Amino acid sequence: QTQLLGVLLAAASNFLISISLSIQKCAHRRLVCQAEQKPYYMSKLWWCGIILLGLGEVGNFTAYGFAPIALVAPLGCVSVIGSAFISVFFLKKTMRTADILGGTLTITGIYLLVTFAPSVPQELTAQQVQNYLVSWPFLVYSILEIITFCILLYFYKRKAVKHIVVLLMMVALLASLTVIAVKAVSSMIALSVKGKMQLTYSVFYIMIILMATSCGFQIKFLNQAMHLYEATAVVPINFVFFTTSATISGVIFYREFQSAALLSVFMFLFGCLLSFLGVIIIARNKKEEHLQIPFIDCGHIPGQKLTGKIQPDSHSSCYGTLNKEDDLVKRQS
């Protein structure tokens, strides 16, 4: 029953996030169409979207306290399919065959995820979290993750390799630490609310610092990827990497599949695969929408007449210089 509550909370939160993103995009479109341009933060509609986004993230945070990481993380696909279908109503987009096919595959994958997800106790005490932190599987995993992250960071910083896979792999490695910390903090807060105080343990504050730090750097690299590449490429790759990394961290740190049957593990992985395919199909060949920003052509400024040439004649000895530079050369000669 507790796990079902976490599933419903995660699904509702991700659907709320998809609504908030559509509302924010709608607000930006309205502002662009207005005669008097105003900052986006002056729009009430934009703030409504931000509030819904905050509620969705709080709901996601709470869901980790009731359900396994392996179940909550893949449910992020709800926001992807939600955005695809809500945009039809909010932004008046056309429903594509790929959206229907991708949505069907994703929903089927979600059903398999929920049905065959690991069933483990979700009440985590501070003492349990401390024991997990010093367990040898997590120590080995942490060392491998740190080495991989340092290699990727070396290529990113020293070799200026900013390929989308490099950026999103760093995001995924940081996300694995984020979800571990989020689940620990959420679980300890839930136990404290029930009367079993866990907030006096130092591991609680260690996890908060780990959560904030990893989340901050994760946002930095994700923003870099969004700046260099289109969202239609970033969203599906990030979802696949994030879900894979989060699931592995849940398996190693919280031992979520320790007592699961082989068939359950196989069906769970099959459900993940269907969700991945669904998200990729929805995002594939989806055109980026660029807002039309009004501008004034420099050659047709109202009330002004263009009299001089900005670029000298190609046959001139001063080709490649501006007019002022041309006059200076003539005076010097």
PDB file of C-alpha atoms in Angstrom, residues 107-312:
ATOM      1  CA  ILE A 107       2.156   3.249 -20.920  1.00  0.00           C
ATOM      2  CA  THR A 108       2.739  -0.475 -21.486  1.00  0.00           C
ATOM      3  CA  GLY A 109       6.228  -0.097 -20.067  1.00  0.00           C
ATOM      4  CA  ILE A 110       4.870   1.752 -17.008  1.00  0.00           C
ATOM      5  CA  TYR A 111       2.397  -1.069 -16.388  1.00  0.00           C
ATOM      6  CA  LEU A 112       5.214  -3.640 -16.435  1.00  0.00           C
ATOM      7  CA  LEU A 113       7.369  -1.445 -14.192  1.00  0.00           C
ATOM      8  CA  VAL A 114       4.651  -1.102 -11.581  1.00  0.00           C
ATOM      9  CA  THR A 115       3.698  -4.782 -11.739  1.00  0.00           C
ATOM     10  CA  PHE A 116       7.202  -6.259 -11.497  1.00  0.00           C
ATOM     11  CA  ALA A 117       8.959  -3.586  -9.420  1.00  0.00           C
ATOM     12  CA  PRO A 118      10.874  -4.821  -6.365  1.00  0.00           C
ATOM     13  CA  SER A 119       8.881  -4.908  -3.159  1.00  0.00           C
ATOM     14  CA  VAL A 120      11.186  -3.854  -0.326  1.00  0.00           C
ATOM     15  CA  PRO A 121      10.619  -2.093   3.016  1.00  0.00           C
ATOM     16  CA  GLN A 122      10.743   1.676   2.484  1.00  0.00           C
ATOM     17  CA  GLU A 123      11.295   2.818   6.076  1.00  0.00           C
ATOM     18  CA  LEU A 124      15.001   3.679   6.168  1.00  0.00           C
ATOM     19  CA  THR A 125      16.546   4.723   9.448  1.00  0.00           C
ATOM     20  CA  ALA A 126      19.676   6.830   9.768  1.00  0.00           C
ATOM     21  CA  GLN A 127      21.561   3.785  11.049  1.00  0.00           C
ATOM     22  CA  GLN A 128      20.644   1.798   7.934  1.00  0.00           C
ATOM     23  CA  VAL A 129      21.798   4.630   5.689  1.00  0.00           C
ATOM     24  CA  GLN A 130      25.121   4.741   7.548  1.00  0.00           C
ATOM     25  CA  ASN A 131      25.569   1.007   7.068  1.00  0.00           C
ATOM     26  CA  TYR A 132      24.808   1.309   3.349  1.00  0.00           C
ATOM     27  CA  LEU A 133      27.377   4.122   2.993  1.00  0.00           C
ATOM     28  CA  VAL A 134      30.242   1.959   4.246  1.00  0.00           C
ATOM     29  CA  SER A 135      29.191  -1.271   2.521  1.00  0.00           C
ATOM     30  CA  TRP A 136      31.770  -2.630   0.067  1.00  0.00           C
ATOM     31  CA  PRO A 137      29.422  -2.776  -2.992  1.00  0.00           C
ATOM     32  CA  PHE A 138      28.729   0.960  -2.667  1.00  0.00           C
ATOM     33  CA  LEU A 139      32.389   1.789  -2.024  1.00  0.00           C
ATOM     34  CA  VAL A 140      33.439  -0.065  -5.177  1.00  0.00           C
ATOM     35  CA  TYR A 141      30.609   1.575  -7.131  1.00  0.00           C
ATOM     36  CA  SER A 142      31.612   5.023  -5.825  1.00  0.00           C
ATOM     37  CA  ILE A 143      35.263   4.545  -6.818  1.00  0.00           C
ATOM     38  CA  LEU A 144      34.315   3.432 -10.334  1.00  0.00           C
ATOM     39  CA  GLU A 145      31.872   6.311 -10.676  1.00  0.00           C
ATOM     40  CA  ILE A 146      34.436   8.879  -9.503  1.00  0.00           C
ATOM     41  CA  ILE A 147      37.071   7.541 -11.923  1.00  0.00           C
ATOM     42  CA  THR A 148      34.584   7.605 -14.833  1.00  0.00           C
ATOM     43  CA  PHE A 149      33.418  11.116 -13.952  1.00  0.00           C
ATOM     44  CA  CYS A 150      37.018  12.398 -13.716  1.00  0.00           C
ATOM     45  CA  ILE A 151      37.840  10.941 -17.149  1.00  0.00           C
ATOM     46  CA  LEU A 152      34.771  12.578 -18.684  1.00  0.00           C
ATOM     47  CA  LEU A 153      35.531  15.859 -16.917  1.00  0.00           C
ATOM     48  CA  TYR A 154      39.107  15.755 -18.252  1.00  0.00           C
ATOM     49  CA  PHE A 155      37.876  15.436 -21.841  1.00  0.00           C
ATOM     50  CA  TYR A 156      35.256  18.132 -21.200  1.00  0.00           C
ATOM     51  CA  LYS A 157      37.658  20.664 -19.637  1.00  0.00           C
ATOM     52  CA  ARG A 158      41.071  19.928 -21.169  1.00  0.00           C
ATOM     53  CA  LYS A 159      40.141  18.554 -24.595  1.00  0.00           C
ATOM     54  CA  ALA A 160      36.994  20.713 -25.021  1.00  0.00           C
ATOM     55  CA  VAL A 161      34.930  17.638 -25.900  1.00  0.00           C
ATOM     56  CA  LYS A 162      31.327  18.725 -25.496  1.00  0.00           C
ATOM     57  CA  HIS A 163      29.552  15.859 -27.190  1.00  0.00           C
ATOM     58  CA  ILE A 164      26.004  15.277 -25.999  1.00  0.00           C
ATOM     59  CA  VAL A 165      26.879  11.793 -24.694  1.00  0.00           C
ATOM     60  CA  VAL A 166      29.777  13.151 -22.599  1.00  0.00           C
ATOM     61  CA  LEU A 167      27.629  15.889 -21.064  1.00  0.00           C
ATOM     62  CA  LEU A 168      24.640  13.675 -20.312  1.00  0.00           C
ATOM     63  CA  MET A 169      26.799  10.869 -18.929  1.00  0.00           C
ATOM     64  CA  MET A 170      28.186  13.335 -16.378  1.00  0.00           C
ATOM     65  CA  VAL A 171      24.605  14.380 -15.597  1.00  0.00           C
ATOM     66  CA  ALA A 172      23.609  10.742 -15.097  1.00  0.00           C
ATOM     67  CA  LEU A 173      26.573   9.982 -12.819  1.00  0.00           C
ATOM     68  CA  LEU A 174      25.692  12.962 -10.642  1.00  0.00           C
ATOM     69  CA  ALA A 175      22.001  11.999 -10.747  1.00  0.00           C
ATOM     70  CA  SER A 176      22.782   8.593  -9.265  1.00  0.00           C
ATOM     71  CA  LEU A 177      24.169  10.323  -6.169  1.00  0.00           C
ATOM     72  CA  THR A 178      21.239  12.739  -6.134  1.00  0.00           C
ATOM     73  CA  VAL A 179      18.581  10.012  -6.021  1.00  0.00           C
ATOM     74  CA  ILE A 180      20.469   8.109  -3.307  1.00  0.00           C
ATOM     75  CA  ALA A 181      20.584  11.247  -1.169  1.00  0.00           C
ATOM     76  CA  VAL A 182      16.983  12.245  -1.979  1.00  0.00           C
ATOM     77  CA  LYS A 183      15.623   8.855  -0.949  1.00  0.00           C
ATOM     78  CA  ALA A 184      17.642   8.876   2.296  1.00  0.00           C
ATOM     79  CA  VAL A 185      16.548  12.405   3.232  1.00  0.00           C
ATOM     80  CA  SER A 186      12.916  11.799   2.267  1.00  0.00           C
ATOM     81  CA  SER A 187      12.753   8.530   4.215  1.00  0.00           C
ATOM     82  CA  MET A 188      14.333  10.016   7.344  1.00  0.00           C
ATOM     83  CA  ILE A 189      11.959  12.988   7.255  1.00  0.00           C
ATOM     84  CA  ALA A 190       8.967  10.643   6.846  1.00  0.00           C
ATOM     85  CA  LEU A 191      10.082   8.584   9.864  1.00  0.00           C
ATOM     86  CA  SER A 192      10.627  11.731  11.912  1.00  0.00           C
ATOM     87  CA  VAL A 193       7.103  12.924  11.115  1.00  0.00           C
ATOM     88  CA  LYS A 194       5.781   9.576  12.348  1.00  0.00           C
ATOM     89  CA  GLY A 195       7.535  10.103  15.679  1.00  0.00           C
ATOM     90  CA  LYS A 196      10.798   8.212  15.096  1.00  0.00           C
ATOM     91  CA  MET A 197      13.242  11.145  15.159  1.00  0.00           C
ATOM     92  CA  GLN A 198      16.060  10.773  12.623  1.00  0.00           C
ATOM     93  CA  LEU A 199      17.085  14.405  12.148  1.00  0.00           C
ATOM     94  CA  THR A 200      19.579  14.356  15.015  1.00  0.00           C
ATOM     95  CA  TYR A 201      21.950  12.040  13.118  1.00  0.00           C
ATOM     96  CA  SER A 202      24.864  13.601  11.229  1.00  0.00           C
ATOM     97  CA  VAL A 203      24.220  11.352   8.197  1.00  0.00           C
ATOM     98  CA  PHE A 204      20.979  13.265   7.570  1.00  0.00           C
ATOM     99  CA  TYR A 205      22.875  16.523   7.011  1.00  0.00           C
ATOM    100  CA  ILE A 206      25.600  14.754   5.044  1.00  0.00           C
ATOM    101  CA  MET A 207      22.916  13.506   2.678  1.00  0.00           C
ATOM    102  CA  ILE A 208      21.405  16.991   2.365  1.00  0.00           C
ATOM    103  CA  ILE A 209      24.822  18.419   1.386  1.00  0.00           C
ATOM    104  CA  LEU A 210      25.357  15.565  -1.107  1.00  0.00           C
ATOM    105  CA  MET A 211      21.883  16.121  -2.572  1.00  0.00           C
ATOM    106  CA  ALA A 212      22.345  19.889  -2.999  1.00  0.00           C
ATOM    107  CA  THR A 213      25.888  19.644  -4.419  1.00  0.00           C
ATOM    108  CA  SER A 214      25.210  16.863  -6.915  1.00  0.00           C
ATOM    109  CA  CYS A 215      21.947  18.488  -8.000  1.00  0.00           C
ATOM    110  CA  GLY A 216      23.665  21.842  -8.583  1.00  0.00           C
ATOM    111  CA  PHE A 217      26.405  20.395 -10.814  1.00  0.00           C
ATOM    112  CA  GLN A 218      23.832  18.200 -12.545  1.00  0.00           C
ATOM    113  CA  ILE A 219      21.822  21.288 -13.537  1.00  0.00           C
ATOM    114  CA  LYS A 220      25.011  22.991 -14.776  1.00  0.00           C
ATOM    115  CA  PHE A 221      25.907  20.217 -17.233  1.00  0.00           C
ATOM    116  CA  LEU A 222      22.285  19.699 -18.279  1.00  0.00           C
ATOM    117  CA  ASN A 223      21.929  23.406 -19.102  1.00  0.00           C
ATOM    118  CA  GLN A 224      25.126  23.168 -21.138  1.00  0.00           C
ATOM    119  CA  ALA A 225      23.652  20.277 -23.124  1.00  0.00           C
ATOM    120  CA  MET A 226      20.390  22.173 -23.659  1.00  0.00           C
ATOM    121  CA  HIS A 227      22.369  25.182 -24.880  1.00  0.00           C
ATOM    122  CA  LEU A 228      24.423  23.207 -27.415  1.00  0.00           C
ATOM    123  CA  TYR A 229      21.806  20.700 -28.617  1.00  0.00           C
ATOM    124  CA  GLU A 230      18.100  20.633 -29.343  1.00  0.00           C
ATOM    125  CA  ALA A 231      15.694  19.528 -26.639  1.00  0.00           C
ATOM    126  CA  THR A 232      14.413  16.758 -28.928  1.00  0.00           C
ATOM    127  CA  ALA A 233      17.850  15.132 -28.659  1.00  0.00           C
ATOM    128  CA  VAL A 234      18.594  15.968 -25.022  1.00  0.00           C
ATOM    129  CA  VAL A 235      15.282  14.807 -23.482  1.00  0.00           C
ATOM    130  CA  PRO A 236      15.253  11.136 -24.615  1.00  0.00           C
ATOM    131  CA  ILE A 237      18.993  10.573 -24.091  1.00  0.00           C
ATOM    132  CA  ASN A 238      18.886  12.191 -20.663  1.00  0.00           C
ATOM    133  CA  PHE A 239      15.851  10.107 -19.688  1.00  0.00           C
ATOM    134  CA  VAL A 240      17.559   6.849 -20.709  1.00  0.00           C
ATOM    135  CA  PHE A 241      20.840   7.732 -18.980  1.00  0.00           C
ATOM    136  CA  PHE A 242      19.158   9.065 -15.842  1.00  0.00           C
ATOM    137  CA  THR A 243      16.832   6.088 -15.441  1.00  0.00           C
ATOM    138  CA  THR A 244      19.637   3.578 -15.998  1.00  0.00           C
ATOM    139  CA  SER A 245      21.975   5.321 -13.574  1.00  0.00           C
ATOM    140  CA  ALA A 246      19.290   5.788 -10.911  1.00  0.00           C
ATOM    141  CA  THR A 247      18.166   2.157 -11.144  1.00  0.00           C
ATOM    142  CA  ILE A 248      21.745   0.871 -10.820  1.00  0.00           C
ATOM    143  CA  SER A 249      22.356   3.097  -7.794  1.00  0.00           C
ATOM    144  CA  GLY A 250      19.154   1.823  -6.164  1.00  0.00           C
ATOM    145  CA  VAL A 251      20.178  -1.782  -6.788  1.00  0.00           C
ATOM    146  CA  ILE A 252      23.693  -1.284  -5.367  1.00  0.00           C
ATOM    147  CA  PHE A 253      23.047   1.119  -2.490  1.00  0.00           C
ATOM    148  CA  TYR A 254      19.581   0.067  -1.293  1.00  0.00           C
ATOM    149  CA  ARG A 255      19.750  -3.524  -2.617  1.00  0.00           C
ATOM    150  CA  GLU A 256      16.293  -3.239  -4.124  1.00  0.00           C
ATOM    151  CA  PHE A 257      16.440  -6.405  -6.272  1.00  0.00           C
ATOM    152  CA  GLN A 258      18.200  -8.534  -3.669  1.00  0.00           C
ATOM    153  CA  SER A 259      15.319 -11.002  -3.218  1.00  0.00           C
ATOM    154  CA  ALA A 260      13.564 -10.528  -6.580  1.00  0.00           C
ATOM    155  CA  ALA A 261      12.821 -13.483  -8.848  1.00  0.00           C
ATOM    156  CA  LEU A 262      14.612 -13.728 -12.194  1.00  0.00           C
ATOM    157  CA  LEU A 263      11.338 -13.389 -14.126  1.00  0.00           C
ATOM    158  CA  SER A 264      10.460 -10.203 -12.236  1.00  0.00           C
ATOM    159  CA  VAL A 265      13.857  -8.702 -13.021  1.00  0.00           C
ATOM    160  CA  PHE A 266      13.513  -9.592 -16.711  1.00  0.00           C
ATOM    161  CA  MET A 267       9.979  -8.139 -16.989  1.00  0.00           C
ATOM    162  CA  PHE A 268      11.054  -5.002 -15.141  1.00  0.00           C
ATOM    163  CA  LEU A 269      13.939  -4.480 -17.567  1.00  0.00           C
ATOM    164  CA  PHE A 270      11.584  -5.144 -20.479  1.00  0.00           C
ATOM    165  CA  GLY A 271       9.244  -2.472 -19.117  1.00  0.00           C
ATOM    166  CA  CYS A 272      12.177  -0.029 -18.943  1.00  0.00           C
ATOM    167  CA  LEU A 273      13.068  -0.851 -22.556  1.00  0.00           C
ATOM    168  CA  LEU A 274       9.502  -0.170 -23.714  1.00  0.00           C
ATOM    169  CA  SER A 275       9.508   3.151 -21.854  1.00  0.00           C
ATOM    170  CA  PHE A 276      12.823   4.111 -23.458  1.00  0.00           C
ATOM    171  CA  LEU A 277      11.518   3.280 -26.935  1.00  0.00           C
ATOM    172  CA  GLY A 278       8.301   5.194 -26.309  1.00  0.00           C
ATOM    173  CA  VAL A 279      10.124   8.358 -25.225  1.00  0.00           C
ATOM    174  CA  ILE A 280      12.560   8.147 -28.167  1.00  0.00           C
ATOM    175  CA  ILE A 281       9.705   7.694 -30.672  1.00  0.00           C
ATOM    176  CA  ILE A 282       7.830  10.688 -29.228  1.00  0.00           C
ATOM    177  CA  ALA A 283      10.915  12.919 -29.411  1.00  0.00           C
ATOM    178  CA  ARG A 284      12.168  11.623 -32.775  1.00  0.00           C
ATOM    179  CA  ASN A 285      11.789  14.038 -35.708  1.00  0.00           C
ATOM    180  CA  LYS A 286       9.912  16.450 -33.470  1.00  0.00           C
ATOM    181  CA  LYS A 287      10.541  19.951 -34.769  1.00  0.00           C
ATOM    182  CA  GLU A 288      11.863  22.593 -32.400  1.00  0.00           C
ATOM    183  CA  GLU A 289       9.539  25.540 -32.017  1.00  0.00           C
ATOM    184  CA  HIS A 290      11.381  28.839 -32.230  1.00  0.00           C
ATOM    185  CA  LEU A 291       9.529  31.890 -30.990  1.00  0.00           C
ATOM    186  CA  GLN A 292       9.310  34.675 -33.563  1.00  0.00           C
ATOM    187  CA  ILE A 293      11.052  37.700 -32.012  1.00  0.00           C
ATOM    188  CA  PRO A 294      10.262  40.972 -33.809  1.00  0.00           C
ATOM    189  CA  PHE A 295      13.275  42.960 -35.057  1.00  0.00           C
ATOM    190  CA  ILE A 296      14.057  46.012 -37.178  1.00  0.00           C
ATOM    191  CA  ASP A 297      16.106  45.619 -40.338  1.00  0.00           C
ATOM    192  CA  CYS A 298      19.140  47.941 -40.084  1.00  0.00           C
ATOM    193  CA  GLY A 299      18.715  48.815 -43.742  1.00  0.00           C
ATOM    194  CA  HIS A 300      15.127  50.014 -43.276  1.00  0.00           C
ATOM    195  CA  ILE A 301      15.171  52.030 -40.055  1.00  0.00           C
ATOM    196  CA  PRO A 302      12.109  54.331 -40.041  1.00  0.00           C
ATOM    197  CA  GLY A 303      13.055  57.944 -40.851  1.00  0.00           C
ATOM    198  CA  GLN A 304      16.671  57.093 -41.690  1.00  0.00           C
ATOM    199  CA  LYS A 305      18.354  56.675 -45.045  1.00  0.00           C
ATOM    200  CA  LEU A 306      21.374  54.494 -45.539  1.00  0.00           C
ATOM    201  CA  THR A 307      23.927  56.729 -47.328  1.00  0.00           C
ATOM    202  CA  GLY A 308      27.284  55.069 -46.936  1.00  0.00           C
ATOM    203  CA  LYS A 309      28.762  51.685 -47.581  1.00  0.00           C
ATOM    204  CA  ILE A 310      29.717  49.648 -44.534  1.00  0.00           C
ATOM    205  CA  GLN A 311      31.970  47.312 -46.497  1.00  0.00           C
ATOM    206  CA  PRO A 312      34.460  48.807 -49.015  1.00  0.00           C
TER     207      PRO A 312
END
